[in-house]
Short mmCIF file of C-alpha atoms in Angstrom, two decimals:
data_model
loop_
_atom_site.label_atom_id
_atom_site.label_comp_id
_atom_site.label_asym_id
_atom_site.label_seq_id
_atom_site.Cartn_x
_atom_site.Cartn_y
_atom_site.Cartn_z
CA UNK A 738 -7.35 -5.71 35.14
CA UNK A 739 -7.33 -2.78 32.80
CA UNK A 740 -10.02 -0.46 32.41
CA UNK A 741 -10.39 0.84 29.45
CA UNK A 742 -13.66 3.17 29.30
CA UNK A 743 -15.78 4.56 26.53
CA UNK A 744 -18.08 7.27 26.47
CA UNK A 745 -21.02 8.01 25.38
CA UNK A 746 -22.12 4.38 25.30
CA UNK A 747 -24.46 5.43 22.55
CA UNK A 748 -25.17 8.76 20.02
CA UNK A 749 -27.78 9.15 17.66
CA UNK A 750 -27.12 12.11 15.35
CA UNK A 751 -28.89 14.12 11.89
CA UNK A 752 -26.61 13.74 8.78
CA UNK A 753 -24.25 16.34 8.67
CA UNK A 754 -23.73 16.55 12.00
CA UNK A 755 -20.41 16.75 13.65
CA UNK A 756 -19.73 14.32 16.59
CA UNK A 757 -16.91 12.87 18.79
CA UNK A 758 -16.59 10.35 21.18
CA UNK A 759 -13.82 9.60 24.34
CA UNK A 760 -12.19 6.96 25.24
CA UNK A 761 -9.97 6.53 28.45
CA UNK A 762 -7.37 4.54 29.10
CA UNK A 763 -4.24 4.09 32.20
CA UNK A 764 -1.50 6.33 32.07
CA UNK A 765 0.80 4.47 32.64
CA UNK A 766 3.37 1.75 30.67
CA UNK A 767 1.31 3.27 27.77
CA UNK A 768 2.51 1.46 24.17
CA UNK A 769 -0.14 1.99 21.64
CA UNK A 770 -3.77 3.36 21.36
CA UNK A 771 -5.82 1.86 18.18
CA UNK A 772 -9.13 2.62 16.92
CA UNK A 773 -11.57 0.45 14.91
CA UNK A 774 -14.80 0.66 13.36
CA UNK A 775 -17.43 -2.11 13.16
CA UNK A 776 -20.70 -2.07 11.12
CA UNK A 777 -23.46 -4.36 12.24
CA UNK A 778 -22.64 -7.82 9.90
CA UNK A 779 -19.21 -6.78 8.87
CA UNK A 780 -15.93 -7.52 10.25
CA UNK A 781 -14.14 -4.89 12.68
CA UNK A 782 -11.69 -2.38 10.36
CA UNK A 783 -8.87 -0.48 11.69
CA UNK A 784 -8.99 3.24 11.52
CA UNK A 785 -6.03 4.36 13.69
CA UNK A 786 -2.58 3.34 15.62
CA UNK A 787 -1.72 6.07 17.90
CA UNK A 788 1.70 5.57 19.90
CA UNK A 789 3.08 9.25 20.26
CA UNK A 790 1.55 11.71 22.96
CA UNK A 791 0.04 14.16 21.24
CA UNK A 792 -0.36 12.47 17.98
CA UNK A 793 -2.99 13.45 15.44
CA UNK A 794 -4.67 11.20 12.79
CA UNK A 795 -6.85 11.87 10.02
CA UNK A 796 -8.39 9.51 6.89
CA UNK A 797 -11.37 11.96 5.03
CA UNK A 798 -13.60 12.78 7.76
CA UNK A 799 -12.83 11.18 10.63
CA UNK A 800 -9.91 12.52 13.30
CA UNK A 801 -8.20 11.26 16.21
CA UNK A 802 -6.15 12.76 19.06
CA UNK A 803 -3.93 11.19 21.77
CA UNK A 804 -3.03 12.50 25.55
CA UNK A 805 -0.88 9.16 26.75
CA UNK A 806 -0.41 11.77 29.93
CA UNK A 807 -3.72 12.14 31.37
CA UNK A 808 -5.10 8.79 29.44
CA UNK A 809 -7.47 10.11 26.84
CA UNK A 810 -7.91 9.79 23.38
CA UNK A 811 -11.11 11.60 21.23
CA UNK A 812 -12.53 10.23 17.98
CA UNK A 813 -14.12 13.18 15.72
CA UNK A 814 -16.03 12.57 12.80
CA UNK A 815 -17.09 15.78 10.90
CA UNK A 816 -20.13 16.49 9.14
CA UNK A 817 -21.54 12.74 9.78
CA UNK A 818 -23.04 10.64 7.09
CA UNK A 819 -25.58 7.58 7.27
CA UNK A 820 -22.60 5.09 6.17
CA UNK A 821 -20.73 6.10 9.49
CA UNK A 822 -22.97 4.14 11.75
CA UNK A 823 -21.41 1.96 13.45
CA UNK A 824 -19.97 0.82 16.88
CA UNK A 825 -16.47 2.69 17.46
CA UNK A 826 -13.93 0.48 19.47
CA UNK A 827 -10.72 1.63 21.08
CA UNK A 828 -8.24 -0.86 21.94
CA UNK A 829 -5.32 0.35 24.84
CA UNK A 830 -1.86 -1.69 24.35
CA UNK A 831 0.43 -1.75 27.67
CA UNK A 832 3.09 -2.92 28.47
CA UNK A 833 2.14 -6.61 27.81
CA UNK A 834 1.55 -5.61 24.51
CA UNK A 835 -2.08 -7.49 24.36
CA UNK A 836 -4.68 -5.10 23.38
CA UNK A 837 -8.04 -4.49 25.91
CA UNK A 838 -10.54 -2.76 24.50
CA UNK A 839 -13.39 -0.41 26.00
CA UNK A 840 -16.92 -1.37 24.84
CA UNK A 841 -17.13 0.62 22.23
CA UNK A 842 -19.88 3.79 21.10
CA UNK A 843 -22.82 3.01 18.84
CA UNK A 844 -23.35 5.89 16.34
CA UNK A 845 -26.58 5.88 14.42
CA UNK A 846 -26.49 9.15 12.10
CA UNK A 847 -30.08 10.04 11.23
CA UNK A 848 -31.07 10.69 7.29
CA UNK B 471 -5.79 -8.55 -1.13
CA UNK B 472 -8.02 -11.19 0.45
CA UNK B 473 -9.31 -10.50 4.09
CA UNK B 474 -9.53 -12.99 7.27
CA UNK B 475 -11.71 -15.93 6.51
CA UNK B 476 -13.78 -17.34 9.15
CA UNK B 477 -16.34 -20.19 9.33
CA UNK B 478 -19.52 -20.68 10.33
CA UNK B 479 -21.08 -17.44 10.51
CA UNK B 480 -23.66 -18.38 12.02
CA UNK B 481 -23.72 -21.78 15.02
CA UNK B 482 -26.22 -22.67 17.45
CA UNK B 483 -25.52 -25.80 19.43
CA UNK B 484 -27.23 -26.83 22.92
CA UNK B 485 -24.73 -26.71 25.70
CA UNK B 486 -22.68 -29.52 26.87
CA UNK B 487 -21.71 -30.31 22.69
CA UNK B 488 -18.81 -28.99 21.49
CA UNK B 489 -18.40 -26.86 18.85
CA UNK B 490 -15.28 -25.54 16.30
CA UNK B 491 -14.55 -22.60 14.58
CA UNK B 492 -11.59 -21.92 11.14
CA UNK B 493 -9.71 -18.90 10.59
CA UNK B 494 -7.58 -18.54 7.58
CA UNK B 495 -5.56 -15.12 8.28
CA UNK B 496 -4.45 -12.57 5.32
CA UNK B 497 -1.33 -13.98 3.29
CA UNK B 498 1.85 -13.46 4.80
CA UNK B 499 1.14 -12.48 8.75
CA UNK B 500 2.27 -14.19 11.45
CA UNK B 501 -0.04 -13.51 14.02
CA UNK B 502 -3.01 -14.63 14.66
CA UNK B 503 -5.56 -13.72 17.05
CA UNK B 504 -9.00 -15.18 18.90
CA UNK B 505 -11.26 -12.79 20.64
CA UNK B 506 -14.55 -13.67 22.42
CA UNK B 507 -17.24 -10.53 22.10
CA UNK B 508 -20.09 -10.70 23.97
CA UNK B 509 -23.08 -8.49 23.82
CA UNK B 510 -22.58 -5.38 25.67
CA UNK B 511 -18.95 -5.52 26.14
CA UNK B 512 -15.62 -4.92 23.91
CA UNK B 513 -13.65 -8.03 22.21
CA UNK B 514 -11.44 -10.35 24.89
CA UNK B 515 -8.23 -11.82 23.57
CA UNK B 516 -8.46 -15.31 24.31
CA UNK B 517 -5.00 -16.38 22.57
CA UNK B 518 -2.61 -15.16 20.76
CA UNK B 519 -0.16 -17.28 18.22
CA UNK B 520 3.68 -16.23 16.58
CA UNK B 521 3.62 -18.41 13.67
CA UNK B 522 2.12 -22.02 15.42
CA UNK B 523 3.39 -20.87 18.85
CA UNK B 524 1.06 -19.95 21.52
CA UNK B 525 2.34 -15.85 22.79
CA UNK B 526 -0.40 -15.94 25.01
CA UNK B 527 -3.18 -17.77 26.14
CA UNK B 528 -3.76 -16.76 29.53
CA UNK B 529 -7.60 -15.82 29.40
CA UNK B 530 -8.21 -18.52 27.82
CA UNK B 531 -10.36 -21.18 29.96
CA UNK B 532 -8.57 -24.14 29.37
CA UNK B 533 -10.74 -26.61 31.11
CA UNK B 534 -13.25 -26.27 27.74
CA UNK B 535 -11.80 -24.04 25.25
CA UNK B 536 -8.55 -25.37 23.02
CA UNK B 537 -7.08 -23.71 19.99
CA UNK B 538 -4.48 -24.67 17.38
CA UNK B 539 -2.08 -23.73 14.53
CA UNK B 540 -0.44 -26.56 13.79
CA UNK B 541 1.10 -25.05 10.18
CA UNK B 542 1.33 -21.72 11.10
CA UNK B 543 -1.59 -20.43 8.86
CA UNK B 544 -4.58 -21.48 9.59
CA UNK B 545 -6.36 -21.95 13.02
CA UNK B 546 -9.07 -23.64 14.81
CA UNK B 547 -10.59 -22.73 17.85
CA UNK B 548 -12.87 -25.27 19.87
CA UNK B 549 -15.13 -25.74 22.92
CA UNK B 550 -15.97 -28.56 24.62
CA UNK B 551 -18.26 -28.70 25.99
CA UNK B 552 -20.38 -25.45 25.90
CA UNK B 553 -21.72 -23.47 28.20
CA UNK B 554 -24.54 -20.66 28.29
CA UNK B 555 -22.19 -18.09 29.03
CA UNK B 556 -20.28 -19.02 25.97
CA UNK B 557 -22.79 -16.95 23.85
CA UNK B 558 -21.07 -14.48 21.98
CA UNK B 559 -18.87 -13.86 18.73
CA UNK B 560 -15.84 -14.68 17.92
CA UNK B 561 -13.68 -13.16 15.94
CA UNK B 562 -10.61 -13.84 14.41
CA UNK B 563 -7.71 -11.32 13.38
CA UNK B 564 -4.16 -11.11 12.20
CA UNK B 565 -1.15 -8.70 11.89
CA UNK B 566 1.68 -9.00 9.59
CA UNK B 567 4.14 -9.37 12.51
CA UNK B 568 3.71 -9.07 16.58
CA UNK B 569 3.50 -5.32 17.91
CA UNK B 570 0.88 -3.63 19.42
CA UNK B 571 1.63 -0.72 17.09
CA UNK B 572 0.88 -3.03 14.41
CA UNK B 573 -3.19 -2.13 13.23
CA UNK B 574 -5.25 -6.15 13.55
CA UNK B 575 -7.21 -6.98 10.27
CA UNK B 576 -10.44 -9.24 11.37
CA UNK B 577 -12.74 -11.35 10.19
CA UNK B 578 -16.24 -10.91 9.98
CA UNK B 579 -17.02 -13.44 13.00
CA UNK B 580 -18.54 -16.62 14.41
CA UNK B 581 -21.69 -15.89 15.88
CA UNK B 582 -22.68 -18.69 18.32
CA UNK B 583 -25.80 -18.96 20.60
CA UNK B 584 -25.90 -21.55 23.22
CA UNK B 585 -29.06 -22.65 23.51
#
């Protein structure tokens, strides 16, 4: 079974804030490292498909990075705006290919 | 372009019936997915199809759960018959082709309560 872990499990911030978030996966037979965010009563939307250690991803405010060697990967979100909240799922691809995902971080950014 | 489809939204059946969910994926991709999510924890793939062949099933519990895509677009997903623990939502998803480094476009989700 693969354990794919997310921390914090939840993060209440004030707008403008900047935040970030971990997620940990095995280091080993590592394919592919995705990212997804999913507002209450909307459908999950992919923000990121890291395969390359030390990758780097950006789209407007939000950032990713990738360590496939020590099994980490950190979300960033800069200056943090009510329409961000939402729960923030990783997903860890192996070598089966099948993605597991941790259980995600709830973000609630304060007005 | 138009997203993944699902129906219900919303079910709520009493366990033992059985109950069935439809996905129409985006245009054009081959795979399909079905993931259970239940409260508290991150989606579970419970199968996964190439076209209308099954890649993977092998969380799926096949003593009550059965899922088909007979044309190779869209898909139904059925229990029978339910059980409490089957509360959760379930969400469907689809990729243009198979590859983990392939980003999964999902539906907004069945939400079933077993009552």
């Amino acid at each position: 079974i693969l354990n794919v872990e997310q921390s914090p499990q939840s993060l209440h911030v004030q707008e403008g804030d900047s935040t970030n978030f971990t997620c940990s996966f095995p280091s080993s037979n590592f394919y592919a490292l995705h990212w997804y965010r999913w507002e209450t009563a909307k459908s999950p939307e992919a923000l990121f498909v890291m395969t390359l250690n030390g990758d780097e991803k950006k789209k407007g405010r939000i950032s990713a990075t990738l360590n496939t060697k020590e099994g980490y990967s950190y979300l960033y979100i800069k200056g943090s705006q009510p329409e961000d909240s939402a729960t923030y799922l990783c997903a860890f691809s192996g070598s089966a290919r099948q993605l597991t995902f941790g259980s995600g971080t709830q973000l609630t950014v304060l007005p | 372009e138009a997203g993944v489809a699902q129906s219900p939204r919303y079910k709520i059946i009493e366990k033992r019936q059985s109950v069935a969910f439809w996905c129409n994926p985006i245009s054009g991709h081959a795979t399909l997915y079905w993931y259970q999510q239940i409260l508290g924890q991150g989606p579970k793939l419970l199968i996964q199809f190439q076209n209308n062949g099954v890649v993977d099933d092998s969380q799926l519990p096949k003593d009550r759960f059965s899922a088909e895509r007979l044309k190779g677009v869209d898909s139904t997903l059925k229990i029978q018959p339910a059980k409490l623990e089957d509360s959760a939502v379930y969400l469907c998803a689809s990729s243009l082709v198979t590859g983990s480094n392939q980003p999964q476009h999902f539906g907004d989700g069945t939400r079933l309560s077993i009552l």
